[in-house]
XYZ file of C-alpha atoms in Angstrom:
573
model
C -21.604 -52.251 23.916
C -24.781 -52.035 21.828
C -22.752 -51.027 18.796
C -20.732 -54.158 18.021
C -19.927 -54.453 14.310
C -17.345 -56.870 13.007
C -13.918 -55.380 12.311
C -11.401 -56.837 9.865
C -7.789 -56.357 10.950
C -5.665 -56.717 7.826
C -1.940 -57.480 8.015
C -0.016 -57.462 4.708
C 3.473 -58.939 5.059
C 6.572 -59.461 2.939
C 9.630 -61.106 4.516
C 8.348 -60.082 7.916
C 9.571 -62.816 10.185
C 11.353 -60.296 12.423
C 8.170 -58.599 13.624
C 5.098 -60.452 12.311
C 4.431 -62.363 15.506
C 4.337 -59.095 17.504
C 1.782 -57.621 15.113
C -0.456 -60.705 15.197
C -0.170 -60.992 18.980
C -1.251 -57.362 19.383
C -4.288 -58.020 17.184
C -5.233 -61.148 19.114
C -4.874 -59.230 22.385
C -7.654 -56.807 21.468
C -10.219 -56.300 24.215
C -12.904 -56.162 21.528
C -13.451 -59.698 20.263
C -15.755 -59.359 17.252
C -12.826 -59.175 14.854
C -11.198 -61.202 12.139
C -7.462 -61.103 11.471
C -6.465 -61.487 7.829
C -2.767 -62.029 7.103
C -1.685 -61.798 3.459
C 1.799 -63.098 2.611
C 2.810 -61.034 -0.419
C 5.214 -63.558 -1.967
C 7.855 -63.602 0.768
C 11.165 -65.207 -0.279
C 12.620 -65.783 3.169
C 12.719 -69.602 2.939
C 9.271 -69.914 4.494
C 10.090 -68.022 7.707
C 7.120 -65.664 7.352
C 4.710 -68.455 6.442
C 5.892 -70.589 9.361
C 4.998 -67.817 11.794
C 1.574 -67.363 10.223
C 0.808 -71.110 10.296
C 1.692 -71.230 13.982
C -1.495 -69.294 14.779
C -3.762 -71.890 13.197
C -7.398 -70.860 12.886
C -6.902 -67.798 15.070
C -6.179 -65.926 11.864
C -7.206 -66.121 8.221
C -3.995 -66.671 6.273
C -3.475 -66.203 2.533
C -0.385 -66.408 0.353
C -0.001 -64.782 -3.067
C 2.634 -63.784 -5.592
C 4.493 -60.602 -4.799
C 2.663 -57.499 -5.974
C 3.639 -54.926 -3.306
C 1.628 -53.614 -0.381
C -1.300 -52.209 -2.361
C -2.025 -55.545 -4.034
C -1.877 -57.392 -0.695
C -4.282 -54.919 0.889
C -6.694 -55.141 -2.041
C -6.513 -58.939 -1.893
C -7.523 -58.885 1.770
C -10.218 -56.222 1.360
C -11.924 -58.253 -1.353
C -12.148 -61.135 1.141
C -12.940 -59.270 4.367
C -16.247 -59.999 6.090
C -16.070 -57.133 8.581
C -18.026 -53.913 8.387
C -14.921 -51.909 9.256
C -11.333 -52.040 7.991
C -8.343 -51.652 10.296
C -4.851 -51.868 8.807
C -1.936 -53.248 10.797
C 1.502 -53.243 9.197
C 3.444 -56.407 9.995
C 6.110 -54.377 11.817
C 3.689 -52.252 13.880
C 1.589 -53.038 16.946
C -1.821 -52.182 18.367
C -2.425 -51.334 21.983
C -5.009 -53.811 23.384
C -7.884 -51.280 23.438
C -7.394 -50.011 19.865
C -10.534 -51.449 18.282
C -12.786 -51.210 21.337
C -11.910 -47.600 22.011
C -12.464 -46.544 18.419
C -15.846 -48.266 18.287
C -16.812 -46.541 21.527
C -15.931 -43.207 19.927
C -17.786 -44.123 16.751
C -20.869 -45.174 18.704
C -21.249 -41.585 19.917
C -21.149 -40.156 16.408
C -24.301 -39.816 14.357
C -22.629 -40.894 11.117
C -21.217 -44.381 11.615
C -19.301 -44.132 8.344
C -17.072 -41.415 9.823
C -13.379 -42.245 9.427
C -11.459 -42.174 12.711
C -7.783 -41.316 13.079
C -5.325 -40.447 15.808
C -1.702 -40.061 16.778
C 0.826 -42.801 17.389
C 3.896 -43.837 19.331
C 7.114 -44.405 17.399
C 9.243 -47.391 18.466
C 12.594 -48.700 17.256
C 13.610 -52.131 15.976
C 13.832 -53.373 19.576
C 10.339 -52.064 20.415
C 11.759 -49.261 22.534
C 9.435 -46.207 22.589
C 11.074 -43.177 20.989
C 8.514 -40.369 20.791
C 4.873 -39.537 20.129
C 3.324 -38.039 17.018
C 0.285 -36.040 18.093
C -1.720 -34.243 15.399
C -3.410 -32.169 18.119
C -0.043 -30.610 18.966
C 0.302 -29.425 15.365
C -3.224 -28.500 14.292
C -5.755 -26.484 16.268
C -8.815 -28.307 17.574
C -11.101 -26.771 14.954
C -8.820 -27.962 12.135
C -8.270 -31.551 13.259
C -11.555 -32.694 11.732
C -11.249 -30.820 8.440
C -10.990 -33.976 6.404
C -8.153 -33.207 3.988
C -5.981 -30.972 6.152
C -4.365 -33.606 8.433
C -3.595 -35.694 5.361
C -2.004 -32.806 3.472
C 0.155 -31.999 6.486
C 1.438 -35.585 6.656
C -0.322 -36.405 9.933
C -2.257 -39.523 8.905
C -0.874 -42.929 9.856
C -2.808 -45.610 8.002
C -2.771 -48.001 10.952
C -4.484 -45.445 13.199
C -7.531 -45.382 10.925
C -10.847 -47.153 11.273
C -12.663 -47.117 7.927
C -16.103 -48.307 6.901
C -15.915 -50.898 4.136
C -18.237 -48.952 1.848
C -15.506 -46.522 0.869
C -13.411 -49.274 -0.730
C -16.296 -50.654 -2.738
C -17.966 -47.349 -3.636
C -14.911 -45.160 -4.283
C -11.730 -47.110 -4.920
C -9.196 -49.668 -3.801
C -5.460 -49.021 -3.370
C -3.560 -48.064 -6.534
C -1.246 -51.016 -7.173
C 0.925 -48.937 -9.495
C 2.146 -46.881 -6.518
C 4.862 -48.735 -4.568
C 5.084 -46.419 -1.541
C 2.348 -43.767 -1.659
C -0.664 -45.970 -2.304
C -2.056 -45.190 1.142
C -2.094 -41.377 0.904
C -3.352 -41.561 -2.668
C -6.412 -43.507 -1.499
C -6.964 -41.502 1.685
C -7.150 -38.379 -0.478
C -10.042 -39.895 -2.425
C -11.798 -40.998 0.771
C -11.241 -37.813 2.764
C -12.693 -35.564 0.071
C -16.015 -37.324 0.638
C -16.001 -38.915 4.091
C -16.440 -37.159 7.436
C -13.295 -37.356 9.574
C -12.964 -37.483 13.352
C -9.787 -37.097 15.394
C -9.380 -38.984 18.667
C -6.516 -38.002 20.945
C -5.878 -41.419 22.500
C -2.668 -43.094 21.295
C -3.650 -46.580 20.111
C -0.807 -47.832 17.905
C 2.957 -48.219 17.891
C 4.706 -47.493 14.604
C 8.125 -49.037 14.145
C 11.043 -47.380 12.364
C 13.803 -49.695 11.131
C 16.258 -49.907 8.196
C 14.322 -52.582 6.301
C 11.227 -50.472 5.625
C 10.220 -50.054 1.972
C 10.150 -46.277 2.123
C 13.829 -46.355 3.066
C 14.669 -48.862 0.338
C 12.882 -47.293 -2.628
C 15.110 -44.711 -4.285
C 12.143 -43.425 -6.218
C 10.153 -42.673 -3.055
C 10.833 -38.922 -3.139
C 9.876 -38.691 -6.797
C 6.707 -40.656 -6.117
C 5.846 -38.280 -3.285
C 6.578 -35.277 -5.493
C 4.173 -36.610 -8.095
C 1.524 -37.428 -5.495
C 1.559 -34.054 -3.731
C 1.685 -32.237 -7.039
C -1.456 -34.075 -8.096
C -3.123 -33.124 -4.809
C -2.363 -29.433 -5.374
C -3.644 -29.514 -8.936
C -6.899 -31.228 -7.995
C -7.876 -29.172 -4.959
C -10.553 -26.539 -5.450
C -10.347 -22.998 -4.096
C -13.237 -23.857 -1.767
C -11.307 -26.798 -0.291
C -8.193 -24.678 0.246
C -10.196 -21.904 1.897
C -11.930 -24.409 4.177
C -8.581 -25.753 5.342
C -6.612 -22.546 5.921
C -8.963 -19.596 5.494
C -7.611 -18.481 2.121
C -6.075 -19.985 -0.996
C -2.867 -18.051 -0.389
C -2.484 -19.215 3.194
C -3.122 -22.844 2.224
C -0.559 -22.782 -0.572
C 1.980 -20.992 1.608
C 1.668 -23.532 4.415
C 1.750 -26.347 1.861
C 4.989 -25.030 0.385
C 6.497 -24.892 3.878
C 5.416 -28.467 4.624
C 6.704 -29.736 1.271
C 10.022 -28.006 1.859
C 10.421 -29.705 5.241
C 9.505 -33.053 3.648
C 12.096 -32.510 0.868
C 9.475 -32.791 -1.857
C 11.194 -30.120 -3.911
C 9.202 -30.386 -7.139
C 5.872 -30.239 -5.344
C 7.176 -27.295 -3.322
C 8.055 -25.417 -6.521
C 4.572 -26.112 -7.851
C 3.011 -24.719 -4.659
C 5.124 -21.568 -4.937
C 4.176 -21.080 -8.586
C 0.516 -21.528 -7.652
C 0.923 -18.870 -4.959
C 2.245 -16.373 -7.481
C -0.503 -17.172 -9.964
C -3.183 -16.848 -7.294
C -1.858 -13.525 -6.045
C -1.567 -12.115 -9.546
C -5.250 -12.899 -10.132
C -6.557 -11.093 -7.034
C -8.374 -7.999 -8.217
C -8.128 -4.730 -6.318
C -10.507 -1.820 -6.814
C -8.688 1.490 -6.297
C -11.149 4.311 -5.594
C -9.964 7.840 -6.407
C -12.420 10.652 -5.609
C -11.426 14.010 -7.065
C -12.561 17.604 -7.383
C -10.548 19.596 -9.944
C -6.740 19.408 -9.395
C -6.542 17.376 -12.609
C -2.736 17.356 -12.741
C -2.446 15.704 -9.350
C -5.281 13.324 -10.195
C -3.391 12.162 -13.286
C -0.271 11.613 -11.151
C -2.349 9.508 -8.761
C -3.670 7.409 -11.658
C -0.154 6.886 -13.020
C 1.015 5.663 -9.598
C -1.650 2.949 -9.747
C -0.872 2.034 -13.343
C 2.791 1.577 -12.364
C 1.981 -1.069 -9.743
C 3.878 -4.367 -9.818
C 0.468 -5.954 -9.195
C -1.494 -5.324 -12.372
C -4.861 -6.935 -11.625
C -6.738 -3.798 -10.609
C -9.481 -1.432 -11.605
C -9.458 2.302 -10.987
C -12.759 3.930 -10.103
C -12.554 7.677 -10.646
C -15.331 9.535 -8.870
C -15.694 13.098 -10.106
C -17.160 15.102 -7.227
C -18.558 17.859 -9.446
C -15.302 19.171 -10.964
C -15.457 22.426 -12.923
C -12.018 22.229 -14.562
C -11.359 21.002 -18.101
C -11.110 17.202 -17.943
C -9.975 16.447 -21.499
C -6.458 15.376 -20.456
C -8.006 13.050 -17.900
C -10.451 11.568 -20.399
C -7.563 10.806 -22.756
C -5.981 8.609 -20.072
C -9.310 6.924 -19.384
C -9.762 6.096 -23.069
C -6.370 4.359 -23.169
C -6.952 2.076 -20.166
C -10.106 -0.028 -19.963
C -9.394 -0.723 -16.293
C -10.469 2.823 -15.443
C -14.115 3.560 -14.668
C -15.337 7.143 -14.500
C -18.455 8.392 -12.741
C -19.607 11.910 -11.928
C -21.758 13.205 -9.098
C -22.974 16.566 -7.855
C -20.419 17.969 -5.450
C -21.207 16.084 -2.235
C -17.881 15.512 -0.500
C -15.342 12.705 -0.305
C -17.504 10.372 1.817
C -20.268 10.293 -0.782
C -17.699 9.926 -3.570
C -15.993 6.968 -1.891
C -19.320 5.279 -1.217
C -20.262 5.707 -4.875
C -16.981 4.078 -5.853
C -17.515 1.209 -3.431
C -20.917 0.530 -4.978
C -19.243 -0.017 -8.366
C -16.220 -1.970 -7.108
C -15.772 -5.545 -8.341
C -12.416 -6.321 -6.713
C -11.853 -8.748 -3.853
C -10.062 -5.900 -2.078
C -10.731 -2.168 -2.117
C -7.971 0.432 -1.753
C -8.388 4.185 -1.442
C -6.258 6.888 -3.004
C -6.954 10.599 -2.676
C -6.420 12.520 -5.887
C -3.431 14.453 -4.506
C -1.665 11.374 -3.119
C 0.428 8.573 -4.622
C 1.092 4.844 -4.247
C 4.532 3.256 -4.035
C 4.789 0.862 -6.996
C 4.832 -2.203 -4.695
C 1.940 -1.023 -2.550
C -0.780 -3.355 -3.817
C 1.506 -6.380 -4.117
C 2.929 -6.148 -0.597
C -0.404 -5.364 1.020
C -2.260 -8.194 -0.745
C 0.384 -10.720 0.341
C 0.231 -9.458 3.907
C -3.558 -9.613 4.071
C -3.757 -13.044 2.475
C -1.102 -14.528 4.730
C -2.719 -13.167 7.899
C -6.384 -13.537 6.865
C -7.052 -9.846 7.463
C -10.165 -7.877 6.615
C -8.488 -4.483 6.874
C -4.880 -3.339 6.823
C -2.897 -0.143 6.494
C 0.719 0.882 6.025
C 3.102 3.576 7.101
C 3.411 6.475 4.683
C 5.549 9.391 3.570
C 4.457 12.998 3.661
C 5.182 15.028 0.545
C 4.783 18.716 -0.209
C 2.851 20.261 -3.083
C 5.816 19.589 -5.384
C 6.033 15.902 -4.483
C 9.137 16.250 -2.295
C 9.276 13.936 0.724
C 9.133 15.991 3.917
C 8.494 13.311 6.534
C 7.742 9.704 7.395
C 4.801 8.573 9.538
C 5.351 5.143 11.072
C 1.631 4.502 11.391
C 1.985 0.873 10.273
C 3.222 -0.018 13.749
C -0.444 0.279 14.763
C -1.387 -3.363 14.501
C -3.802 -6.020 15.707
C -4.132 -4.603 19.242
C -5.076 -1.127 18.015
C -8.562 -1.098 19.504
C -9.737 0.684 21.642
C -6.776 3.095 21.820
C -7.362 3.996 18.186
C -10.324 6.081 19.383
C -7.899 8.435 21.119
C -5.447 8.765 18.262
C -5.949 7.249 14.817
C -2.869 7.727 12.611
C -4.319 5.779 9.653
C -4.201 7.630 6.333
C -6.836 6.724 3.751
C -4.324 6.060 0.921
C -2.649 3.415 3.087
C -5.821 1.379 3.658
C -6.945 -1.841 1.979
C -10.216 -3.571 2.918
C -12.006 -6.726 1.818
C -14.949 -5.817 -0.392
C -17.396 -7.841 1.734
C -16.845 -5.527 4.711
C -18.750 -2.780 2.908
C -21.888 -4.860 2.912
C -22.245 -3.634 6.499
C -20.269 -0.387 6.755
C -19.745 2.788 4.737
C -18.369 6.316 5.048
C -20.601 8.707 7.000
C -21.768 11.182 4.359
C -23.031 13.741 6.900
C -19.528 14.096 8.319
C -17.225 16.288 6.235
C -14.080 16.088 8.386
C -12.918 12.918 10.121
C -15.379 10.644 8.297
C -12.569 8.289 7.292
C -11.316 7.934 10.875
C -14.857 7.154 12.041
C -15.004 4.269 9.577
C -11.528 2.964 10.477
C -12.498 2.909 14.166
C -15.642 0.900 13.424
C -13.805 -1.590 11.216
C -10.835 -2.056 13.543
C -13.221 -2.674 16.450
C -14.974 -5.492 14.603
C -12.614 -7.074 12.055
C -9.183 -8.674 12.013
C -6.744 -5.839 11.395
C -3.045 -5.441 10.711
C -0.390 -2.875 9.875
C 2.712 -2.790 7.674
C 5.594 -0.643 8.920
C 7.005 -0.043 5.453
C 5.945 3.240 3.871
C 3.888 2.421 0.785
C 1.943 5.641 0.175
C 2.802 9.298 -0.325
C 0.360 11.704 1.321
C 0.461 15.303 0.153
C 0.342 17.879 2.928
C -0.735 21.505 2.461
C -1.937 24.217 4.822
C -5.493 22.968 4.355
C -4.687 19.341 5.183
C -6.606 18.051 8.193
C -3.383 16.626 9.603
C -1.951 20.102 10.281
C -4.885 22.536 10.026
C -5.926 23.563 13.538
C -9.580 24.215 12.765
C -9.998 20.932 10.907
C -8.243 18.994 13.657
C -10.623 20.290 16.311
C -13.713 19.740 14.175
C -12.479 16.266 13.277
C -11.996 15.345 16.947
C -15.495 16.520 17.789
C -16.993 14.647 14.849
C -15.239 11.479 15.964
C -16.472 11.924 19.546
C -20.050 12.380 18.354
C -19.807 9.351 16.075
C -18.492 7.110 18.836
C -21.162 8.139 21.337
C -23.936 7.563 18.800
C -22.687 4.096 17.876
C -24.488 1.369 19.850
C -21.284 -0.647 20.259
C -18.581 2.005 20.494
C -20.440 4.134 23.050
C -19.443 1.748 25.843
C -15.903 3.144 25.503
C -16.866 6.634 26.664
C -13.720 6.894 28.800
C -11.696 6.944 25.590
C -13.862 9.734 24.213
C -13.108 11.717 27.360
C -9.382 11.325 26.686
C -9.920 12.358 23.067
C -11.696 15.525 24.196
C -9.037 16.278 26.795
C -6.404 15.953 24.077
C -8.448 18.410 22.053
C -8.265 20.789 25.023
C -4.494 20.565 24.993
C -4.552 21.427 21.312
C -6.747 24.462 21.976
C -4.595 25.670 24.887
C -1.941 26.603 22.364
C -4.316 29.350 21.133
C -5.138 32.299 23.394
C -8.444 34.056 22.725
C -11.969 34.272 24.123
C -13.369 31.664 21.763
C -10.869 29.115 23.013
C -11.907 29.898 26.571
C -15.576 29.222 25.741
C -14.743 25.919 24.103
C -12.475 24.871 26.984
C -15.226 25.699 29.471
C -17.830 23.819 27.474
C -15.712 20.688 27.115
C -14.730 20.735 30.790
C -18.379 20.761 31.776
C -19.053 17.947 29.355
C -16.204 15.846 30.725
C -17.032 16.392 34.391
C -20.656 15.409 33.864
C -19.941 12.752 31.231
C -21.702 9.833 32.927
C -24.772 11.823 33.873
C -25.897 12.653 30.360
C -27.556 10.257 27.982
C -25.724 9.445 24.780
C -28.007 11.742 22.801
C -27.590 14.634 25.232
C -23.830 14.330 25.145
C -23.818 14.198 21.367
C -26.143 17.198 21.125
C -23.935 19.132 23.530
C -20.833 18.446 21.513
C -22.705 19.404 18.342
C -23.660 22.741 19.902
C -20.046 23.334 20.883
C -18.952 22.545 17.343
C -21.427 25.047 15.901
C -20.202 27.661 18.352
C -16.655 27.072 17.192
C -17.625 27.379 13.532
C -19.596 30.564 14.198
C -16.760 32.406 15.928
C -13.704 30.887 14.228
């Protein structure tokens, strides 16, 4: 091996005559020989039994004896005297496998940064050295998360004796905190891991013994010490560190609370839960409400947002050229500084929504049509769901209401979930007032302003095809249905289907799914068959030709053909 630095194996011991010889023997049995073994007797009071064992090894080890000061003081004592470039801890009741040091140095030799801290799993043995089970971090964390420095530590997966640490970290950052009787190791690893690169190796190289005499079983204050330690971790972590570990602050805190609960660190768990609630309450949502006249309904829509249990929002009212008197609306705007108002020349809902998006400052954007309403828990439930599942877009089921606000139906659209694409191109049940999207998504996508019917579905299809998506089965929106609603108006349904087909075939990515467009058009045929007149016959004939020759036309030709058919429909409707 060209890479052959000296390694200091440090064994702190207190009244360890039962197991010390096994620990020392395992260190001496290392296949890598450029090591020193430092044994520090931390004031044992076992009538010299521990010291007798240490003396029996003569100059094979470096032996020191000091007054009792607990494990941290013994480790610091040894570190200040170590001559090795690397530190390897061996508890007096644990054992190394013979290849521990050599294997880790082989791994380290392949890494560019030789100050990388190595760690791994371990085998648990009992007081008689009988193997019990394995602890494997790679069975708990995914491969991409194993080397995120702080995450294995904060999930309780780091065994100090599995580590190989460059000496510089002790002298440049810190030594062990001698005021901590049982958590001094994790307290120091936290300081190291925030700075040092970490590398997981899957080979099991140590045996960790469990027995009744261990300090962590003796110290009644151990749980309280752990509560204090993990609470300090949570308070010191930055949002960036949490996001790096679990994808979002919410997800990190949620998983932390679950871990702390399983570890019985109740006070730290309560802190994590309180941090979750504080984080969620601070997530800002931009609710975009485009409107054209219908001021009474628009005010109802605004009130449904103002009544949300989640109060960190802004409302962006986009006036699409209304001609009605807006004084009652302006009075509401004056009383709530969370409401922004902008006006545009009448250009349609797509343009209005895009204008609202351009002004949005929230982390999430939600949409609410002026004649629709939110359930009061809508934002709260949807934010939690998106944060927990790291989603970019989500939607919910919704209720249909009539012009008087009476519930007339329930649409279980929220069952459309992560596997929605590509079938969503055939039938998209997503209603705009049920949707919530991360603001960053709109850096790349927007509503198609040249499409007046079905423009929202076109956008949902694009987003679902490219971003992590989810659905909530609970109804959290109220969608008003009238004779002119696209959901029930025959003419608008047909035009919407054709618009969607054109959009898909013009999209460089979506166009590969032309078989789904064919099904969409065939479904449109079935819709038309319910109407018996000459115009329907012409449209049926036109679409049949289009479908039978689908693969022979270029994307542009197909789109142009469908456009012509649409114009024909509009001309003779």
